């Protein structure tokens, strides 16, 4: 089993996959692990919609992506596309519907980020590659996917067995840049 340090260090955004399908059993293992992500008052707002149809992926790639980024090619090449959504108005909200802090809507996105990274690390530990994608026509895609009223589309995650060509990590900032003491 992969240790946590290795998992964190060796996870890459994978944009090329083999044609091997991702079984539902494996995807379910990933989601079961992603459920352990911390969340605001344990609200667990993140949801995952598996899009397994190549035809639907082609349509999403052609009609709902934006010109920048290589996302159409990634989406068409991936054996599986996961749409991450979240249940609105829980994370960062009081029971009466008011915001708990001045971050207002922001904590929902924060929790989705934690959940998405937990999903990607879990997938990596289980031998899958992933890439989180934020560049797409969110409002129109949300409509096409018929996301329920109480949810919002957050991100797309392409999932598959990674192409064997090794990927080098994009350069990281050093600790001196990232950390300060007061
Ligand atoms: C919120 C978010 C949105 C992203 N959107 C895209 C995207 O639309 N297309 C893409 O190819 N990669 C996207 N990425 C992947 C980043 O480019 C990648 O994480 C970064 O370059 C570092 O590389 P690594 O993940 O291999 O360490 C996104 C990552 C995050 C966290």
PDB file of C-alpha atoms and ligand atoms in Angstrom:
ATOM      1  CA  UNK A   1       0.000   0.000   0.000  1.00  0.00           C
ATOM      2  CA  UNK A   2       1.229   3.502  -0.831  1.00  0.00           C
ATOM      3  CA  UNK A   3       2.228   5.627   2.167  1.00  0.00           C
ATOM      4  CA  UNK A   4       0.754   9.102   2.532  1.00  0.00           C
ATOM      5  CA  UNK A   5       3.962  11.027   1.768  1.00  0.00           C
ATOM      6  CA  UNK A   6       4.486   9.076  -1.454  1.00  0.00           C
ATOM      7  CA  UNK A   7       0.855   9.515  -2.385  1.00  0.00           C
ATOM      8  CA  UNK A   8       1.009  13.299  -1.907  1.00  0.00           C
ATOM      9  CA  UNK A   9       4.334  13.646  -3.741  1.00  0.00           C
ATOM     10  CA  UNK A  10       3.607  11.416  -6.709  1.00  0.00           C
ATOM     11  CA  UNK A  11       0.030  12.434  -7.496  1.00  0.00           C
ATOM     12  CA  UNK A  12       0.025  14.350 -10.775  1.00  0.00           C
ATOM     13  CA  UNK A  13      -2.697  15.878 -12.849  1.00  0.00           C
ATOM     14  CA  UNK A  14      -3.125  13.140 -15.439  1.00  0.00           C
ATOM     15  CA  UNK A  15      -4.393  14.284 -18.828  1.00  0.00           C
ATOM     16  CA  UNK A  16      -3.791  11.088 -20.845  1.00  0.00           C
ATOM     17  CA  UNK A  17      -5.320   7.734 -20.040  1.00  0.00           C
ATOM     18  CA  UNK A  18      -5.300   4.191 -21.386  1.00  0.00           C
ATOM     19  CA  UNK A  19      -8.555   2.907 -22.877  1.00  0.00           C
ATOM     20  CA  UNK A  20      -9.123   0.560 -19.899  1.00  0.00           C
ATOM     21  CA  UNK A  21     -12.503   1.354 -18.347  1.00  0.00           C
ATOM     22  CA  UNK A  22     -12.814   2.374 -14.702  1.00  0.00           C
ATOM     23  CA  UNK A  23     -15.010  -0.163 -12.949  1.00  0.00           C
ATOM     24  CA  UNK A  24     -17.847   1.078 -10.796  1.00  0.00           C
ATOM     25  CA  UNK A  25     -16.388  -0.941  -7.898  1.00  0.00           C
ATOM     26  CA  UNK A  26     -13.118   1.035  -8.115  1.00  0.00           C
ATOM     27  CA  UNK A  27     -14.927   4.377  -8.450  1.00  0.00           C
ATOM     28  CA  UNK A  28     -17.025   3.492  -5.409  1.00  0.00           C
ATOM     29  CA  UNK A  29     -13.853   2.758  -3.420  1.00  0.00           C
ATOM     30  CA  UNK A  30     -12.538   6.217  -4.346  1.00  0.00           C
ATOM     31  CA  UNK A  31     -15.759   7.931  -3.279  1.00  0.00           C
ATOM     32  CA  UNK A  32     -15.875   5.929  -0.046  1.00  0.00           C
ATOM     33  CA  UNK A  33     -12.379   7.219   0.775  1.00  0.00           C
ATOM     34  CA  UNK A  34     -13.187  10.781  -0.353  1.00  0.00           C
ATOM     35  CA  UNK A  35     -16.022  10.778   2.198  1.00  0.00           C
ATOM     36  CA  UNK A  36     -13.328  10.978   4.904  1.00  0.00           C
ATOM     37  CA  UNK A  37     -12.408  14.539   3.842  1.00  0.00           C
ATOM     38  CA  UNK A  38     -12.955  17.060   6.638  1.00  0.00           C
ATOM     39  CA  UNK A  39     -15.897  19.403   6.136  1.00  0.00           C
ATOM     40  CA  UNK A  40     -17.612  22.371   7.800  1.00  0.00           C
ATOM     41  CA  UNK A  41     -19.458  20.945  10.832  1.00  0.00           C
ATOM     42  CA  UNK A  42     -19.224  17.592   9.049  1.00  0.00           C
ATOM     43  CA  UNK A  43     -21.804  18.810   6.525  1.00  0.00           C
ATOM     44  CA  UNK A  44     -20.274  16.635   3.736  1.00  0.00           C
ATOM     45  CA  UNK A  45     -21.780  18.667   0.919  1.00  0.00           C
ATOM     46  CA  UNK A  46     -19.759  17.255  -1.993  1.00  0.00           C
ATOM     47  CA  UNK A  47     -21.480  14.931  -4.479  1.00  0.00           C
ATOM     48  CA  UNK A  48     -20.136  13.083  -7.517  1.00  0.00           C
ATOM     49  CA  UNK A  49     -21.945  12.328 -10.756  1.00  0.00           C
ATOM     50  CA  UNK A  50     -20.265   9.678 -12.927  1.00  0.00           C
ATOM     51  CA  UNK A  51     -20.511  10.302 -16.655  1.00  0.00           C
ATOM     52  CA  UNK A  52     -19.555   7.027 -18.315  1.00  0.00           C
ATOM     53  CA  UNK A  53     -20.900   7.523 -21.822  1.00  0.00           C
ATOM     54  CA  UNK A  54     -18.333   8.431 -24.511  1.00  0.00           C
ATOM     55  CA  UNK A  55     -21.114  10.122 -26.506  1.00  0.00           C
ATOM     56  CA  UNK A  56     -22.056  12.356 -23.602  1.00  0.00           C
ATOM     57  CA  UNK A  57     -18.392  13.153 -22.931  1.00  0.00           C
ATOM     58  CA  UNK A  58     -17.936  14.120 -26.564  1.00  0.00           C
ATOM     59  CA  UNK A  59     -20.916  16.447 -26.354  1.00  0.00           C
ATOM     60  CA  UNK A  60     -19.603  18.030 -23.144  1.00  0.00           C
ATOM     61  CA  UNK A  61     -16.161  18.448 -24.736  1.00  0.00           C
ATOM     62  CA  UNK A  62     -17.589  20.043 -27.861  1.00  0.00           C
ATOM     63  CA  UNK A  63     -20.422  22.155 -26.473  1.00  0.00           C
ATOM     64  CA  UNK A  64     -19.665  23.040 -22.862  1.00  0.00           C
ATOM     65  CA  UNK A  65     -15.933  23.723 -22.664  1.00  0.00           C
ATOM     66  CA  UNK A  66     -14.230  27.074 -23.041  1.00  0.00           C
ATOM     67  CA  UNK A  67     -11.543  27.812 -25.631  1.00  0.00           C
ATOM     68  CA  UNK A  68      -8.636  28.043 -23.154  1.00  0.00           C
ATOM     69  CA  UNK A  69      -7.093  24.889 -21.634  1.00  0.00           C
ATOM     70  CA  UNK A  70      -6.875  21.490 -23.245  1.00  0.00           C
ATOM     71  CA  UNK A  71     -10.007  20.253 -21.529  1.00  0.00           C
ATOM     72  CA  UNK A  72     -11.983  19.071 -24.583  1.00  0.00           C
ATOM     73  CA  UNK A  73      -9.194  16.633 -25.524  1.00  0.00           C
ATOM     74  CA  UNK A  74      -8.840  15.453 -21.913  1.00  0.00           C
ATOM     75  CA  UNK A  75     -12.580  14.873 -21.533  1.00  0.00           C
ATOM     76  CA  UNK A  76     -12.900  12.942 -24.785  1.00  0.00           C
ATOM     77  CA  UNK A  77      -9.882  10.775 -23.989  1.00  0.00           C
ATOM     78  CA  UNK A  78     -10.876   9.950 -20.395  1.00  0.00           C
ATOM     79  CA  UNK A  79     -12.724   6.677 -19.736  1.00  0.00           C
ATOM     80  CA  UNK A  80     -14.724   8.414 -17.020  1.00  0.00           C
ATOM     81  CA  UNK A  81     -15.746  11.981 -16.250  1.00  0.00           C
ATOM     82  CA  UNK A  82     -16.920  12.923 -12.783  1.00  0.00           C
ATOM     83  CA  UNK A  83     -18.941  16.077 -12.187  1.00  0.00           C
ATOM     84  CA  UNK A  84     -18.448  17.313  -8.640  1.00  0.00           C
ATOM     85  CA  UNK A  85     -21.456  19.169  -7.256  1.00  0.00           C
ATOM     86  CA  UNK A  86     -22.342  20.406  -3.796  1.00  0.00           C
ATOM     87  CA  UNK A  87     -25.502  20.797  -1.747  1.00  0.00           C
ATOM     88  CA  UNK A  88     -26.054  24.538  -1.416  1.00  0.00           C
ATOM     89  CA  UNK A  89     -26.743  26.586   1.719  1.00  0.00           C
ATOM     90  CA  UNK A  90     -25.342  24.192   4.352  1.00  0.00           C
ATOM     91  CA  UNK A  91     -21.604  24.674   4.597  1.00  0.00           C
ATOM     92  CA  UNK A  92     -20.869  28.109   6.083  1.00  0.00           C
ATOM     93  CA  UNK A  93     -24.535  28.717   6.898  1.00  0.00           C
ATOM     94  CA  UNK A  94     -26.524  28.816  10.124  1.00  0.00           C
ATOM     95  CA  UNK A  95     -29.775  26.879  10.395  1.00  0.00           C
ATOM     96  CA  UNK A  96     -31.763  30.092   9.800  1.00  0.00           C
ATOM     97  CA  UNK A  97     -30.028  30.539   6.430  1.00  0.00           C
ATOM     98  CA  UNK A  98     -27.700  33.364   7.493  1.00  0.00           C
ATOM     99  CA  UNK A  99     -23.945  33.233   6.869  1.00  0.00           C
ATOM    100  CA  UNK A 100     -21.853  32.111   9.834  1.00  0.00           C
ATOM    101  CA  UNK A 101     -18.820  34.247   8.867  1.00  0.00           C
ATOM    102  CA  UNK A 102     -17.864  37.007   6.441  1.00  0.00           C
ATOM    103  CA  UNK A 103     -16.641  34.308   4.010  1.00  0.00           C
ATOM    104  CA  UNK A 104     -20.307  34.008   3.119  1.00  0.00           C
ATOM    105  CA  UNK A 105     -20.638  31.510   0.191  1.00  0.00           C
ATOM    106  CA  UNK A 106     -16.902  30.798   0.251  1.00  0.00           C
ATOM    107  CA  UNK A 107     -16.728  27.885   2.661  1.00  0.00           C
ATOM    108  CA  UNK A 108     -18.712  25.719   0.261  1.00  0.00           C
ATOM    109  CA  UNK A 109     -15.974  26.059  -2.350  1.00  0.00           C
ATOM    110  CA  UNK A 110     -13.302  25.488   0.277  1.00  0.00           C
ATOM    111  CA  UNK A 111     -14.899  22.213   1.321  1.00  0.00           C
ATOM    112  CA  UNK A 112     -15.285  21.112  -2.306  1.00  0.00           C
ATOM    113  CA  UNK A 113     -11.562  21.695  -2.788  1.00  0.00           C
ATOM    114  CA  UNK A 114     -10.671  19.543   0.182  1.00  0.00           C
ATOM    115  CA  UNK A 115     -13.059  16.833  -1.002  1.00  0.00           C
ATOM    116  CA  UNK A 116     -11.715  16.950  -4.568  1.00  0.00           C
ATOM    117  CA  UNK A 117      -8.108  16.613  -3.430  1.00  0.00           C
ATOM    118  CA  UNK A 118      -9.051  13.749  -1.118  1.00  0.00           C
ATOM    119  CA  UNK A 119     -10.824  12.117  -4.087  1.00  0.00           C
ATOM    120  CA  UNK A 120      -7.719  12.570  -6.272  1.00  0.00           C
ATOM    121  CA  UNK A 121      -5.316  11.239  -3.640  1.00  0.00           C
ATOM    122  CA  UNK A 122      -7.568   8.226  -3.025  1.00  0.00           C
ATOM    123  CA  UNK A 123      -7.750   7.580  -6.773  1.00  0.00           C
ATOM    124  CA  UNK A 124      -3.956   7.811  -7.037  1.00  0.00           C
ATOM    125  CA  UNK A 125      -3.482   5.374  -4.144  1.00  0.00           C
ATOM    126  CA  UNK A 126      -5.757   2.948  -6.003  1.00  0.00           C
ATOM    127  CA  UNK A 127      -3.789   3.267  -9.246  1.00  0.00           C
ATOM    128  CA  UNK A 128      -6.022   5.764 -11.050  1.00  0.00           C
ATOM    129  CA  UNK A 129      -5.095   9.114 -12.550  1.00  0.00           C
ATOM    130  CA  UNK A 130      -7.201  12.246 -12.259  1.00  0.00           C
ATOM    131  CA  UNK A 131      -7.237  15.880 -13.242  1.00  0.00           C
ATOM    132  CA  UNK A 132      -9.481  18.500 -11.684  1.00  0.00           C
ATOM    133  CA  UNK A 133     -10.879  20.873 -14.303  1.00  0.00           C
ATOM    134  CA  UNK A 134     -12.298  24.289 -13.562  1.00  0.00           C
ATOM    135  CA  UNK A 135     -12.389  25.736 -17.058  1.00  0.00           C
ATOM    136  CA  UNK A 136     -15.804  25.002 -18.586  1.00  0.00           C
ATOM    137  CA  UNK A 137     -19.102  26.744 -19.206  1.00  0.00           C
ATOM    138  CA  UNK A 138     -20.462  26.065 -15.742  1.00  0.00           C
ATOM    139  CA  UNK A 139     -23.978  27.484 -15.955  1.00  0.00           C
ATOM    140  CA  UNK A 140     -24.800  25.877 -19.297  1.00  0.00           C
ATOM    141  CA  UNK A 141     -23.267  22.530 -18.339  1.00  0.00           C
ATOM    142  CA  UNK A 142     -25.176  22.567 -15.064  1.00  0.00           C
ATOM    143  CA  UNK A 143     -28.383  22.957 -17.055  1.00  0.00           C
ATOM    144  CA  UNK A 144     -27.476  20.206 -19.532  1.00  0.00           C
ATOM    145  CA  UNK A 145     -26.632  17.786 -16.696  1.00  0.00           C
ATOM    146  CA  UNK A 146     -29.928  18.650 -14.979  1.00  0.00           C
ATOM    147  CA  UNK A 147     -28.223  19.228 -11.662  1.00  0.00           C
ATOM    148  CA  UNK A 148     -30.971  19.352  -8.982  1.00  0.00           C
ATOM    149  CA  UNK A 149     -32.049  22.830  -7.803  1.00  0.00           C
ATOM    150  CA  UNK A 150     -30.498  22.364  -4.367  1.00  0.00           C
ATOM    151  CA  UNK A 151     -27.063  21.636  -5.851  1.00  0.00           C
ATOM    152  CA  UNK A 152     -24.436  23.540  -7.806  1.00  0.00           C
ATOM    153  CA  UNK A 153     -21.867  22.227 -10.258  1.00  0.00           C
ATOM    154  CA  UNK A 154     -18.359  22.813  -8.899  1.00  0.00           C
ATOM    155  CA  UNK A 155     -15.710  21.032 -10.962  1.00  0.00           C
ATOM    156  CA  UNK A 156     -15.113  18.266 -13.463  1.00  0.00           C
ATOM    157  CA  UNK A 157     -12.663  15.477 -12.673  1.00  0.00           C
ATOM    158  CA  UNK A 158     -11.395  13.250 -15.482  1.00  0.00           C
ATOM    159  CA  UNK A 159     -10.581   9.755 -14.192  1.00  0.00           C
ATOM    160  CA  UNK A 160      -8.803   6.809 -15.769  1.00  0.00           C
ATOM    161  CA  UNK A 161      -5.878   4.455 -15.741  1.00  0.00           C
ATOM    162  CA  UNK A 162      -2.930   6.749 -16.426  1.00  0.00           C
ATOM    163  CA  UNK A 163      -0.998   6.596 -19.686  1.00  0.00           C
ATOM    164  CA  UNK A 164       2.313   4.924 -18.708  1.00  0.00           C
ATOM    165  CA  UNK A 165       4.484   7.881 -19.866  1.00  0.00           C
ATOM    166  CA  UNK A 166       5.881   9.278 -16.592  1.00  0.00           C
ATOM    167  CA  UNK A 167       4.953  12.832 -15.610  1.00  0.00           C
ATOM    168  CA  UNK A 168       7.349  15.198 -13.868  1.00  0.00           C
ATOM    169  CA  UNK A 169       5.951  17.429 -11.159  1.00  0.00           C
ATOM    170  CA  UNK A 170       5.522  21.085 -12.094  1.00  0.00           C
ATOM    171  CA  UNK A 171       7.944  23.100  -9.942  1.00  0.00           C
ATOM    172  CA  UNK A 172       6.840  23.757  -6.372  1.00  0.00           C
ATOM    173  CA  UNK A 173       7.562  26.822  -4.256  1.00  0.00           C
ATOM    174  CA  UNK A 174      10.027  26.278  -1.427  1.00  0.00           C
ATOM    175  CA  UNK A 175       9.152  26.301   2.258  1.00  0.00           C
ATOM    176  CA  UNK A 176      10.784  29.728   2.769  1.00  0.00           C
ATOM    177  CA  UNK A 177       8.292  31.218   0.328  1.00  0.00           C
ATOM    178  CA  UNK A 178       5.296  29.375   1.689  1.00  0.00           C
ATOM    179  CA  UNK A 179       5.851  29.623   5.425  1.00  0.00           C
ATOM    180  CA  UNK A 180       6.402  32.613   7.642  1.00  0.00           C
ATOM    181  CA  UNK A 181       6.562  32.998  11.399  1.00  0.00           C
ATOM    182  CA  UNK A 182       5.485  36.013  13.425  1.00  0.00           C
TER     183      UNK A 182
HETATM  184  C1  LIG B   1      -9.283  24.209  -8.997  1.00  0.00           C
HETATM  185  C2  LIG B   1      -8.414  23.630 -10.073  1.00  0.00           C
HETATM  186  C3  LIG B   1      -8.771  23.799 -11.408  1.00  0.00           C
HETATM  187  C4  LIG B   1      -8.000  23.238 -12.423  1.00  0.00           C
HETATM  188  N1  LIG B   1      -8.425  23.362 -13.724  1.00  0.00           N
HETATM  189  C5  LIG B   1      -7.741  22.710 -14.695  1.00  0.00           C
HETATM  190  C6  LIG B   1      -8.250  22.705 -16.033  1.00  0.00           C
HETATM  191  O1  LIG B   1      -9.301  23.268 -16.319  1.00  0.00           O
HETATM  192  N2  LIG B   1      -7.535  22.035 -16.972  1.00  0.00           N
HETATM  193  C7  LIG B   1      -6.360  21.373 -16.674  1.00  0.00           C
HETATM  194  O2  LIG B   1      -5.776  20.770 -17.573  1.00  0.00           O
HETATM  195  N3  LIG B   1      -5.863  21.346 -15.412  1.00  0.00           N
HETATM  196  C8  LIG B   1      -6.516  21.996 -14.419  1.00  0.00           C
HETATM  197  N4  LIG B   1      -6.056  21.943 -13.117  1.00  0.00           N
HETATM  198  C9  LIG B   1      -4.808  21.207 -12.799  1.00  0.00           C
HETATM  199  C10 LIG B   1      -3.602  22.123 -12.488  1.00  0.00           C
HETATM  200  O3  LIG B   1      -3.149  22.711 -13.683  1.00  0.00           O
HETATM  201  C11 LIG B   1      -2.485  21.304 -11.803  1.00  0.00           C
HETATM  202  O4  LIG B   1      -2.955  20.830 -10.555  1.00  0.00           O
HETATM  203  C12 LIG B   1      -1.211  22.104 -11.563  1.00  0.00           C
HETATM  204  O5  LIG B   1      -0.613  22.493 -12.783  1.00  0.00           O
HETATM  205  C13 LIG B   1      -0.160  21.302 -10.753  1.00  0.00           C
HETATM  206  O6  LIG B   1       0.141  20.066 -11.384  1.00  0.00           O
HETATM  207  P1  LIG B   1      -0.044  18.677 -10.611  1.00  0.00           P
HETATM  208  O7  LIG B   1      -1.498  18.553 -10.270  1.00  0.00           O
HETATM  209  O8  LIG B   1       0.405  17.607 -11.590  1.00  0.00           O
HETATM  210  O9  LIG B   1       0.809  18.707  -9.401  1.00  0.00           O
HETATM  211  C14 LIG B   1      -6.803  22.510 -12.097  1.00  0.00           C
HETATM  212  C15 LIG B   1      -6.444  22.352 -10.752  1.00  0.00           C
HETATM  213  C16 LIG B   1      -7.236  22.879  -9.756  1.00  0.00           C
HETATM  214  C17 LIG B   1      -6.854  22.650  -8.302  1.00  0.00           C
END
